[in-house]
């Protein structure tokens, strides 16, 4: 029973990590840049939702606010690519790493300025309370998160398999030059990828905020999501989700069964282990480039 | 414009290009030496802080600027250098021995860490080193018997040849100590760049494949670069901990290593001057900001303002001046030296395409 309990709550955390990791991987696959600010995107998405929904701010109905949030975050991602990142097109990866870290700092500052540094909780229909079954106490939010993540993954999978934009994204990520030749507007497609990453981050943020409170430093879970993305393999979408689940599940079990302090270390220790023995992740699709 | 007439290959690697340049640097050194008589104790402390940051920055610059490996984990080496130095001092080793020993230990550990990290490229290396920085933070808490954990440690009194160096009672002595460390590190760095090893670093940075073709042993070069870089940063970290007088895991969080990376980018990646200019920015930004907010009439500190402004500066630099402050100065100087003949496109960035590391 206890194991099941830890498993469910770990999976719910893992889903949030997985969704943030999904954002990294989407951008990495399409542009080979790594967005170190993805965690802060998530924080921003949660705060935008909170600003629209909570009665002390705008007080809109949750389901009315949802599409608005998606539009805001999507436009934000697209504009970011258009204005800032396109200037670095083809430049060194280091520049993009530092740029996105700096962006994270700014987002954190702006969010703190607007919504304050006290933890706030989102009025979310997903916060349903607990479900008791004998000794088992399930947070309904946890279950909802797992279901939403599952549905979102299914949707994204179909999106990449079926739609024209999705196929264009796949093509642009596999070979930029060939995609250009085939008439795909690669730069605009990359903009769409950033928009999509913004929307996925917003969903992750809403789920995260439904579980508990949110504050401007929530973006730091992006680092755990990093670990998740690397463990799963940076180039693979299902890998990112699996990595997220692994990290999410390890944490509560390490906290329960190992001495104090280990639960914070466990994800990073696993990350370093994976990097040493399988540098391209557990579910890698990457082959080493030869000259 | 001064023209150097080179009559020997040795002229290419001379420490100073000509007498004028040598004179300028000696004048700068003289200014630094008389500084304690020119400014009061508060600004002397700030100057010491700049020198300490510059030492750490030089360490990271060697790895990122010269060898082209991004590290987000240098706070780990700062912590290691600091704890090694202080633990040795507490074990009775005199400071003058404990300090360099701390650097050597950190360098060896850094080289050991580099061996597995060599397999990793670009982004993966950045993430692995970030994980290292976070792990170090947690390890300091877990190894409480040695490190004092969250409660932290007090820096022991520093004594060099019977002379006590204390931040409050003898700020000038502290300043001179930092100055000597920076001077030694800078000379070492400069000489390293003139030596075959330094040329190998640059070769690895510019293209691993061509470096390999020229007979550079990449694994060995990267390991040495990592080791030396960690060692120098360790020295800087030891100075930082001792200067702060009380330090714990919070003194060396991963935020510090991100700041360090940003600092050398603002200063100018790949230039020794860049580490110093960046250090000046990072040390004086908080003061400038607090003066600015005071003059705007706000009495409460705005949390995160410092990092937010720093992030903004960072983005503007990457977009508009990727060569940093020193790069900007080079452009101005070239413009002045060539005066009517300088052309706009002399420093234009070359267009490049994405060099992918993967096949699909």
XYZ file of C-alpha atoms in Angstrom:
651
model
C 0.000 0.000 0.000
C 2.716 2.397 1.008
C 4.622 1.520 -2.134
C 1.570 2.256 -4.278
C 1.110 5.569 -2.546
C 4.709 6.599 -3.148
C 4.418 5.374 -6.720
C 1.358 7.486 -7.534
C 2.663 10.684 -6.000
C 6.060 10.072 -7.576
C 4.439 9.532 -10.959
C 2.467 12.768 -10.639
C 5.677 14.703 -9.890
C 7.391 12.814 -12.648
C 4.723 13.842 -15.143
C 5.410 17.509 -14.435
C 9.166 16.933 -14.822
C 8.450 14.964 -17.953
C 6.360 17.759 -19.478
C 9.075 20.332 -18.808
C 11.631 17.905 -20.215
C 9.377 17.501 -23.245
C 9.718 21.236 -23.815
C 13.536 20.961 -23.758
C 13.493 18.074 -26.166
C 11.048 19.720 -28.578
C 13.328 22.728 -28.885
C 16.505 20.680 -28.922
C 15.245 18.429 -31.678
C 14.138 21.299 -33.852
C 16.892 23.867 -33.349
C 19.648 22.009 -31.503
C 19.529 24.771 -28.911
C 18.855 23.997 -25.284
C 16.358 26.207 -23.554
C 17.653 26.515 -19.985
C 14.665 28.755 -19.251
C 12.060 26.041 -19.856
C 11.429 25.709 -16.115
C 10.840 29.449 -15.961
C 8.469 29.162 -18.939
C 6.515 26.710 -16.806
C 6.532 29.128 -13.889
C 5.369 31.914 -16.205
C 2.584 29.765 -17.645
C 1.350 28.948 -14.155
C 1.434 32.613 -13.135
C -0.373 33.794 -16.263
C -3.116 31.264 -15.562
C -3.190 32.349 -11.945
C -3.449 35.978 -12.973
C -6.422 35.220 -15.195
C -8.256 32.761 -12.961
C -7.724 33.742 -9.338
C -10.451 35.970 -7.900
C -7.945 38.492 -6.507
C -6.696 39.169 -10.050
C -8.977 38.795 -13.102
C -11.287 36.091 -11.808
C -12.149 34.478 -15.137
C -13.653 31.033 -15.454
C -10.864 28.423 -15.643
C -12.056 26.940 -18.928
C -12.364 30.398 -20.529
C -8.901 31.331 -19.329
C -7.266 28.167 -20.627
C -7.262 29.036 -24.363
C -6.167 32.594 -23.524
C -3.204 31.205 -21.589
C -2.264 28.974 -24.491
C -2.420 31.887 -26.907
C -0.359 34.127 -24.615
C 2.335 31.492 -24.018
C 2.370 30.449 -27.664
C 2.788 34.032 -28.868
C 5.425 34.576 -26.186
C 7.428 31.583 -27.407
C 7.088 32.586 -31.047
C 8.101 36.199 -30.430
C 11.044 35.103 -28.315
C 12.312 33.032 -31.198
C 11.615 35.809 -33.683
C 13.210 38.652 -31.757
C 15.977 37.120 -29.676
C 16.973 33.660 -30.805
C 16.867 34.157 -34.548
C 19.674 36.695 -34.157
C 21.828 33.806 -32.959
C 20.867 31.510 -35.832
C 23.799 29.224 -36.525
C 25.916 30.657 -33.694
C 27.713 28.714 -31.032
C 25.619 26.649 -28.627
C 27.334 28.333 -25.683
C 25.746 31.629 -26.646
C 22.276 30.080 -26.604
C 22.899 28.384 -23.245
C 23.944 31.632 -21.598
C 21.181 33.565 -23.325
C 18.431 31.279 -22.068
C 19.868 31.193 -18.538
C 19.843 34.989 -18.534
C 16.294 34.908 -19.870
C 15.314 32.698 -16.940
C 16.722 35.277 -14.519
C 14.681 38.012 -16.176
C 11.459 35.976 -16.197
C 11.925 35.198 -12.505
C 12.472 38.873 -11.738
C 9.459 40.017 -13.767
C 7.187 37.356 -12.256
C 8.325 38.376 -8.781
C 7.610 41.999 -9.606
C 4.077 41.301 -10.854
C 2.869 38.499 -8.622
C 5.138 38.865 -5.584
C 7.412 36.335 -3.934
C 4.879 34.737 -1.610
C 3.719 31.300 -2.727
C 0.256 31.567 -4.303
C -2.158 28.751 -4.999
C -4.127 28.447 -8.197
C -7.922 28.078 -8.128
C -7.872 25.045 -10.324
C -10.653 22.538 -11.001
C -7.949 19.868 -10.777
C -7.449 20.418 -7.059
C -10.138 17.936 -6.088
C -9.028 16.946 -2.626
C -8.105 13.435 -1.514
C -9.567 10.063 -2.206
C -9.412 7.552 0.659
C -9.350 3.830 -0.005
C -8.553 2.004 3.226
C -5.078 3.074 4.234
C -4.396 4.505 0.783
C -4.801 8.272 0.428
C -4.698 9.414 -3.165
C -4.527 13.071 -4.079
C -7.053 13.453 -6.890
C -4.806 16.137 -8.380
C -2.071 13.499 -8.712
C -4.371 11.178 -10.622
C -5.628 14.044 -12.793
C -2.056 15.051 -13.633
C -1.195 11.549 -14.744
C -4.304 11.392 -16.964
C -3.747 14.828 -18.497
C -0.103 14.031 -19.232
C -1.097 10.784 -20.871
C -3.676 12.534 -23.058
C -1.263 15.307 -23.973
C 1.390 12.796 -24.991
C -1.110 10.981 -27.161
C -2.121 14.268 -28.739
C 1.483 15.342 -29.412
C 2.280 11.950 -30.894
C -0.640 12.203 -33.292
C 0.317 15.810 -34.032
C 3.813 14.768 -35.115
C 2.557 11.778 -37.076
C -0.445 13.232 -38.894
C -0.419 16.998 -39.294
C 1.517 18.920 -41.905
C 3.137 21.238 -39.349
C 4.151 18.291 -37.217
C 5.761 16.529 -40.153
C 7.518 19.761 -41.136
C 8.926 20.023 -37.618
C 10.239 16.482 -37.809
C 11.799 17.168 -41.199
C 13.413 20.426 -40.085
C 14.889 18.731 -37.065
C 16.318 15.824 -39.033
C 18.015 17.850 -41.737
C 17.697 21.621 -41.941
C 19.188 21.915 -45.396
C 17.084 19.177 -46.960
C 13.999 20.655 -45.330
C 14.788 23.996 -46.968
C 15.073 22.266 -50.338
C 11.681 20.636 -49.826
C 10.123 24.064 -49.438
C 9.674 24.012 -45.665
C 10.038 27.483 -44.122
C 12.535 26.235 -41.541
C 12.820 29.463 -39.547
C 9.056 29.805 -39.200
C 8.746 26.161 -38.260
C 11.329 26.748 -35.527
C 9.210 29.627 -34.303
C 6.237 27.254 -34.114
C 8.337 24.820 -32.107
C 9.113 27.550 -29.571
C 5.410 28.394 -29.441
C 4.555 24.741 -28.878
C 7.183 24.523 -26.140
C 5.584 27.563 -24.515
C 2.168 25.894 -24.563
C 3.492 22.610 -23.190
C 5.230 24.607 -20.453
C 1.935 26.335 -19.652
C 0.205 22.958 -19.274
C 3.037 21.726 -17.054
C 2.738 24.908 -15.013
C -1.006 24.542 -14.529
C -0.570 20.942 -13.416
C 2.255 21.893 -11.075
C 0.231 24.733 -9.570
C -2.784 22.417 -9.101
C -0.684 20.217 -6.815
C 0.435 23.009 -4.547
C 1.539 26.587 -4.395
C 3.634 28.402 -6.974
C 6.279 31.096 -6.536
C 8.800 32.724 -8.888
C 11.504 30.247 -7.907
C 9.397 27.285 -9.038
C 11.318 27.445 -12.304
C 14.224 25.722 -10.587
C 12.476 22.379 -11.054
C 13.677 22.905 -14.615
C 17.011 21.573 -13.393
C 15.407 18.306 -12.340
C 13.606 18.240 -15.668
C 17.035 18.578 -17.252
C 18.183 15.526 -15.416
C 15.024 13.834 -16.693
C 15.662 14.851 -20.287
C 19.250 13.646 -20.204
C 18.363 10.388 -18.482
C 15.746 9.730 -21.110
C 17.911 10.811 -24.007
C 17.931 14.366 -25.199
C 16.676 13.636 -28.672
C 13.658 11.519 -27.844
C 10.158 12.661 -26.871
C 8.993 9.444 -25.176
C 12.431 9.277 -23.558
C 11.885 12.673 -21.957
C 8.614 11.539 -20.405
C 10.137 8.276 -19.211
C 13.093 10.160 -17.776
C 10.690 12.457 -15.957
C 8.817 9.498 -14.513
C 12.071 7.839 -13.407
C 13.265 10.991 -11.629
C 9.823 11.567 -10.132
C 9.550 8.028 -8.810
C 13.115 7.842 -7.470
C 12.674 10.908 -5.291
C 9.944 9.746 -2.871
C 11.447 6.266 -2.644
C 14.903 7.656 -1.850
C 13.326 9.935 0.734
C 11.510 6.991 2.317
C 14.116 4.245 2.260
C 17.511 5.992 2.213
C 19.199 8.188 4.842
C 18.365 11.881 4.914
C 19.840 14.008 2.168
C 19.930 11.241 -0.414
C 16.624 12.136 -2.007
C 18.007 15.489 -3.174
C 21.127 13.863 -4.522
C 19.525 10.833 -6.139
C 18.327 12.426 -9.427
C 21.680 14.119 -10.064
C 23.673 11.052 -9.090
C 21.574 9.075 -11.567
C 22.125 11.813 -14.143
C 25.897 11.654 -13.775
C 25.772 7.859 -13.873
C 23.759 7.922 -17.097
C 26.055 10.521 -18.637
C 29.065 8.366 -17.855
C 27.773 5.031 -19.037
C 25.170 5.906 -21.655
C 25.908 9.515 -22.586
C 23.021 9.719 -25.011
C 20.403 8.561 -22.547
C 18.569 5.385 -21.800
C 16.219 5.721 -24.776
C 18.663 7.242 -27.208
C 18.098 7.637 -30.909
C 21.339 9.467 -31.506
C 24.243 8.180 -33.505
C 27.679 9.678 -33.137
C 28.698 11.973 -35.950
C 31.661 10.883 -37.989
C 33.808 13.121 -40.114
C 49.740 53.930 -35.290
C 52.662 51.935 -34.005
C 54.091 49.289 -36.273
C 55.944 46.318 -34.861
C 58.776 45.234 -37.053
C 59.297 41.556 -36.345
C 62.726 40.170 -37.063
C 62.405 36.841 -35.296
C 59.713 34.256 -34.657
C 60.253 34.838 -30.958
C 58.696 38.258 -31.371
C 55.349 36.590 -31.963
C 55.264 35.153 -28.486
C 56.889 37.922 -26.504
C 55.139 38.818 -23.275
C 54.717 42.417 -24.443
C 54.485 43.490 -28.039
C 56.694 46.548 -27.598
C 58.062 48.922 -25.002
C 54.958 51.091 -24.972
C 52.724 48.167 -24.078
C 55.159 47.038 -21.384
C 55.133 50.578 -20.013
C 51.311 50.630 -19.892
C 51.076 47.395 -17.943
C 53.841 48.432 -15.529
C 52.007 51.712 -14.992
C 48.805 49.757 -14.260
C 50.706 47.585 -11.783
C 52.160 50.679 -10.111
C 48.653 52.122 -9.810
C 47.413 48.899 -8.231
C 50.309 48.953 -5.756
C 49.644 52.501 -4.566
C 45.857 52.009 -4.539
C 45.543 51.613 -0.721
C 46.803 55.208 -0.333
C 44.317 56.523 -2.879
C 40.980 55.094 -1.726
C 39.347 54.418 1.631
C 38.895 51.055 3.324
C 35.419 50.393 1.933
C 36.499 50.729 -1.682
C 39.680 48.831 -0.936
C 37.468 45.952 0.184
C 35.542 46.245 -3.076
C 38.808 46.221 -5.024
C 39.839 43.071 -3.173
C 36.485 41.561 -4.090
C 37.106 42.393 -7.759
C 40.502 40.709 -7.623
C 38.998 37.592 -6.038
C 36.262 37.353 -8.663
C 38.893 37.905 -11.343
C 40.910 34.951 -10.022
C 37.863 32.686 -10.241
C 37.043 34.148 -13.644
C 40.543 33.445 -14.951
C 40.080 29.805 -13.966
C 36.837 29.483 -15.895
C 38.211 31.564 -18.761
C 40.983 29.036 -19.285
C 38.407 26.296 -19.736
C 35.628 28.145 -21.554
C 37.477 30.922 -23.324
C 40.648 29.070 -24.295
C 39.607 25.431 -24.520
C 35.983 25.960 -25.494
C 34.396 23.714 -22.844
C 31.366 25.189 -21.071
C 31.209 24.558 -17.371
C 28.287 25.483 -15.163
C 29.910 23.749 -12.201
C 32.846 25.878 -11.198
C 31.212 26.754 -7.904
C 31.988 23.141 -6.978
C 35.695 23.782 -7.471
C 35.493 27.049 -5.577
C 33.944 25.182 -2.667
C 36.523 22.425 -2.909
C 39.439 24.867 -2.878
C 37.980 26.765 0.028
C 37.231 23.756 2.219
C 40.555 22.103 1.360
C 42.491 25.233 2.301
C 40.584 25.839 5.528
C 40.685 22.190 6.621
C 44.441 22.111 6.037
C 44.828 25.307 8.047
C 42.801 23.815 10.875
C 45.053 20.760 10.774
C 47.967 23.069 11.540
C 49.406 23.659 8.081
C 50.534 27.291 7.750
C 48.485 29.392 5.355
C 51.323 29.947 2.923
C 51.426 26.179 2.312
C 47.741 25.393 2.779
C 46.603 27.906 0.189
C 48.561 26.555 -2.814
C 47.971 22.994 -1.584
C 44.227 23.649 -1.662
C 44.592 24.741 -5.267
C 46.652 21.675 -6.168
C 44.155 19.313 -4.521
C 41.262 20.983 -6.352
C 43.192 20.781 -9.608
C 43.816 17.064 -9.179
C 40.166 16.419 -8.347
C 39.154 18.542 -11.320
C 41.378 16.517 -13.629
C 39.921 13.293 -12.216
C 36.396 14.570 -12.849
C 37.410 15.620 -16.336
C 38.325 12.096 -17.396
C 34.725 10.833 -17.584
C 33.409 14.276 -18.562
C 35.585 14.169 -21.672
C 33.076 11.968 -23.402
C 30.582 14.794 -23.262
C 30.195 17.661 -25.658
C 28.767 21.155 -25.407
C 25.344 20.948 -23.856
C 25.896 17.601 -22.173
C 29.055 18.868 -20.480
C 27.194 21.962 -19.299
C 24.445 19.811 -17.764
C 26.867 17.353 -16.171
C 28.839 20.169 -14.563
C 25.606 21.819 -13.403
C 24.684 18.527 -11.735
C 28.154 18.479 -10.149
C 27.592 21.953 -8.693
C 24.232 20.943 -7.203
C 25.677 17.700 -5.857
C 28.510 19.606 -4.181
C 25.995 21.878 -2.487
C 24.174 18.837 -1.069
C 27.404 17.017 -0.208
C 28.619 19.958 1.889
C 25.431 19.626 3.938
C 25.790 15.860 4.221
C 29.474 15.861 5.228
C 28.708 17.948 8.270
C 31.514 16.656 10.544
C 34.103 18.100 8.173
C 32.352 20.969 6.514
C 30.166 22.296 9.293
C 27.084 21.730 7.127
C 24.486 24.465 6.943
C 25.866 26.213 10.020
C 29.035 26.828 8.077
C 32.592 27.413 9.122
C 34.529 30.382 10.395
C 37.660 31.195 8.486
C 40.727 30.798 10.715
C 43.107 33.722 11.155
C 45.574 34.084 8.322
C 49.201 34.540 9.215
C 51.983 34.924 6.677
C 55.549 35.112 8.036
C 54.301 36.330 11.383
C 52.163 39.049 9.806
C 48.480 38.704 10.578
C 46.168 39.430 7.651
C 42.705 40.456 8.737
C 40.004 41.957 6.599
C 39.049 44.575 9.188
C 42.269 45.419 10.986
C 44.575 45.300 7.957
C 42.542 45.674 4.731
C 45.617 46.773 2.805
C 47.406 43.521 3.637
C 44.386 41.542 2.406
C 44.368 43.592 -0.767
C 48.049 42.948 -1.398
C 47.566 39.231 -0.797
C 44.768 39.102 -3.392
C 46.848 41.231 -5.755
C 49.817 38.889 -5.505
C 47.619 35.840 -6.121
C 46.020 37.481 -9.169
C 49.401 38.573 -10.464
C 50.895 35.097 -10.174
C 47.837 33.494 -11.749
C 47.788 36.000 -14.609
C 51.485 35.533 -15.355
C 51.033 31.766 -15.261
C 48.016 32.043 -17.562
C 49.828 34.335 -20.002
C 52.854 32.087 -20.141
C 50.707 29.023 -20.573
C 49.133 30.591 -23.648
C 52.586 31.159 -25.127
C 53.588 27.547 -24.508
C 52.669 24.583 -26.739
C 49.978 23.518 -24.258
C 48.174 26.836 -24.618
C 48.288 26.599 -28.393
C 46.820 23.101 -28.073
C 43.980 24.532 -25.952
C 43.116 27.006 -28.677
C 43.312 24.297 -31.321
C 40.846 22.115 -29.389
C 38.520 25.093 -28.980
C 38.482 26.008 -32.643
C 38.101 22.534 -34.060
C 38.622 19.230 -32.323
C 38.928 17.448 -35.630
C 41.652 19.689 -37.003
C 43.424 19.653 -33.648
C 43.495 15.878 -33.793
C 44.813 16.029 -37.331
C 47.619 18.313 -36.162
C 48.679 15.740 -33.601
C 47.086 17.228 -30.478
C 46.042 14.600 -27.957
C 42.520 15.840 -27.283
C 41.767 13.779 -24.196
C 45.033 14.786 -22.535
C 44.650 18.456 -23.470
C 41.103 18.665 -22.142
C 42.035 16.873 -18.914
C 44.929 19.246 -18.273
C 42.764 22.255 -19.120
C 40.093 21.060 -16.704
C 42.655 20.422 -13.989
C 44.421 23.789 -14.272
C 41.111 25.593 -14.553
C 39.755 23.852 -11.455
C 42.964 24.602 -9.573
C 42.890 28.331 -10.328
C 39.199 28.527 -9.498
C 39.930 26.659 -6.281
C 42.448 29.337 -5.302
C 39.845 31.994 -6.052
C 37.235 30.100 -4.040
C 39.616 29.831 -1.074
C 40.177 33.590 -1.176
C 36.431 34.181 -1.447
C 35.638 31.982 1.557
C 38.400 33.524 3.665
C 37.361 37.027 2.649
C 33.744 36.307 3.581
C 35.045 35.000 6.962
C 31.968 32.777 7.379
C 30.970 30.367 4.656
C 28.628 27.417 4.192
C 27.022 25.587 1.302
C 25.089 28.736 0.369
C 28.329 30.602 -0.353
C 28.983 28.251 -3.242
C 25.608 27.528 -4.836
C 25.331 26.782 -8.529
C 24.082 30.342 -9.024
C 27.659 31.454 -8.360
C 28.954 29.347 -11.218
C 26.299 30.763 -13.539
C 27.328 34.255 -12.477
C 30.932 33.317 -13.114
C 30.116 32.179 -16.632
C 28.089 35.308 -17.316
C 30.891 37.413 -15.914
C 33.488 36.148 -18.360
C 31.057 36.526 -21.264
C 30.321 40.135 -20.338
C 34.031 40.790 -19.979
C 34.973 39.124 -23.231
C 35.346 35.414 -23.792
C 38.899 34.349 -24.516
C 40.713 37.455 -23.232
C 42.564 37.772 -19.940
C 41.329 41.354 -19.778
C 37.802 39.984 -20.077
C 38.011 38.228 -16.715
C 39.007 41.497 -15.028
C 36.429 43.676 -16.778
C 33.711 41.129 -15.992
C 34.819 41.013 -12.361
C 34.531 44.803 -12.134
C 30.986 44.606 -13.528
C 29.887 41.843 -11.197
C 31.433 43.388 -8.092
C 30.100 46.889 -8.625
C 26.669 46.100 -10.101
C 25.011 45.613 -6.677
C 26.382 48.975 -5.460
C 25.276 50.781 -8.618
C 21.822 49.229 -8.388
C 21.352 50.098 -4.738
C 22.412 53.688 -5.427
C 19.985 53.779 -8.368
C 17.043 52.442 -6.350
C 17.849 54.833 -3.497
C 17.808 57.806 -5.817
C 14.463 56.648 -7.202
C 13.083 56.968 -3.707
C 12.451 53.275 -3.056
C 13.575 52.194 0.377
C 12.802 48.462 0.195
C 15.157 46.187 -1.651
C 13.569 44.602 -4.698
C 14.362 40.886 -4.543
C 15.901 39.448 -7.690
C 16.601 42.900 -9.127
C 20.320 42.223 -9.279
C 20.069 38.956 -11.187
C 17.300 40.372 -13.371
C 19.374 43.364 -14.441
C 22.393 41.144 -14.864
C 20.364 38.834 -17.101
C 19.279 41.800 -19.201
C 22.865 43.055 -19.564
C 23.825 39.534 -20.525
C 21.213 39.244 -23.283
C 22.118 42.636 -24.715
C 25.783 41.654 -24.795
C 25.150 38.322 -26.501
C 22.955 39.946 -29.126
C 24.935 43.094 -29.822
C 28.470 42.603 -28.553
C 29.328 38.896 -28.353
C 32.984 39.728 -27.811
C 32.169 41.449 -24.544
C 33.524 44.645 -23.040
C 37.078 43.915 -24.112
C 35.911 43.258 -27.665
C 34.193 46.632 -27.677
C 37.408 48.287 -26.449
C 39.400 46.524 -29.178
C 37.036 47.958 -31.764
C 37.319 51.470 -30.355
C 41.089 51.190 -30.164
C 41.385 49.914 -33.712
C 39.170 52.734 -34.895
C 41.379 55.313 -33.185
C 44.652 53.763 -34.297
C 43.659 53.517 -37.929
C 41.716 56.694 -37.668
C 40.514 57.625 -41.116
C 40.929 54.120 -42.476
C 38.880 51.973 -40.082
C 36.062 50.197 -41.840
C 32.741 49.131 -40.476
C 32.969 45.486 -41.424
C 36.405 44.793 -39.964
C 34.944 42.918 -37.010
C 31.869 41.545 -38.693
C 30.760 38.169 -37.468
C 31.087 35.478 -40.032
C 27.847 33.843 -41.063
C 27.838 30.242 -40.044
C 25.516 27.308 -40.283
C 24.476 25.018 -37.516
C 27.187 22.426 -36.994
C 25.179 19.467 -35.872
C 26.511 16.841 -33.518
C 24.056 14.213 -34.599
C 22.967 12.407 -37.687
C 19.222 12.536 -37.248
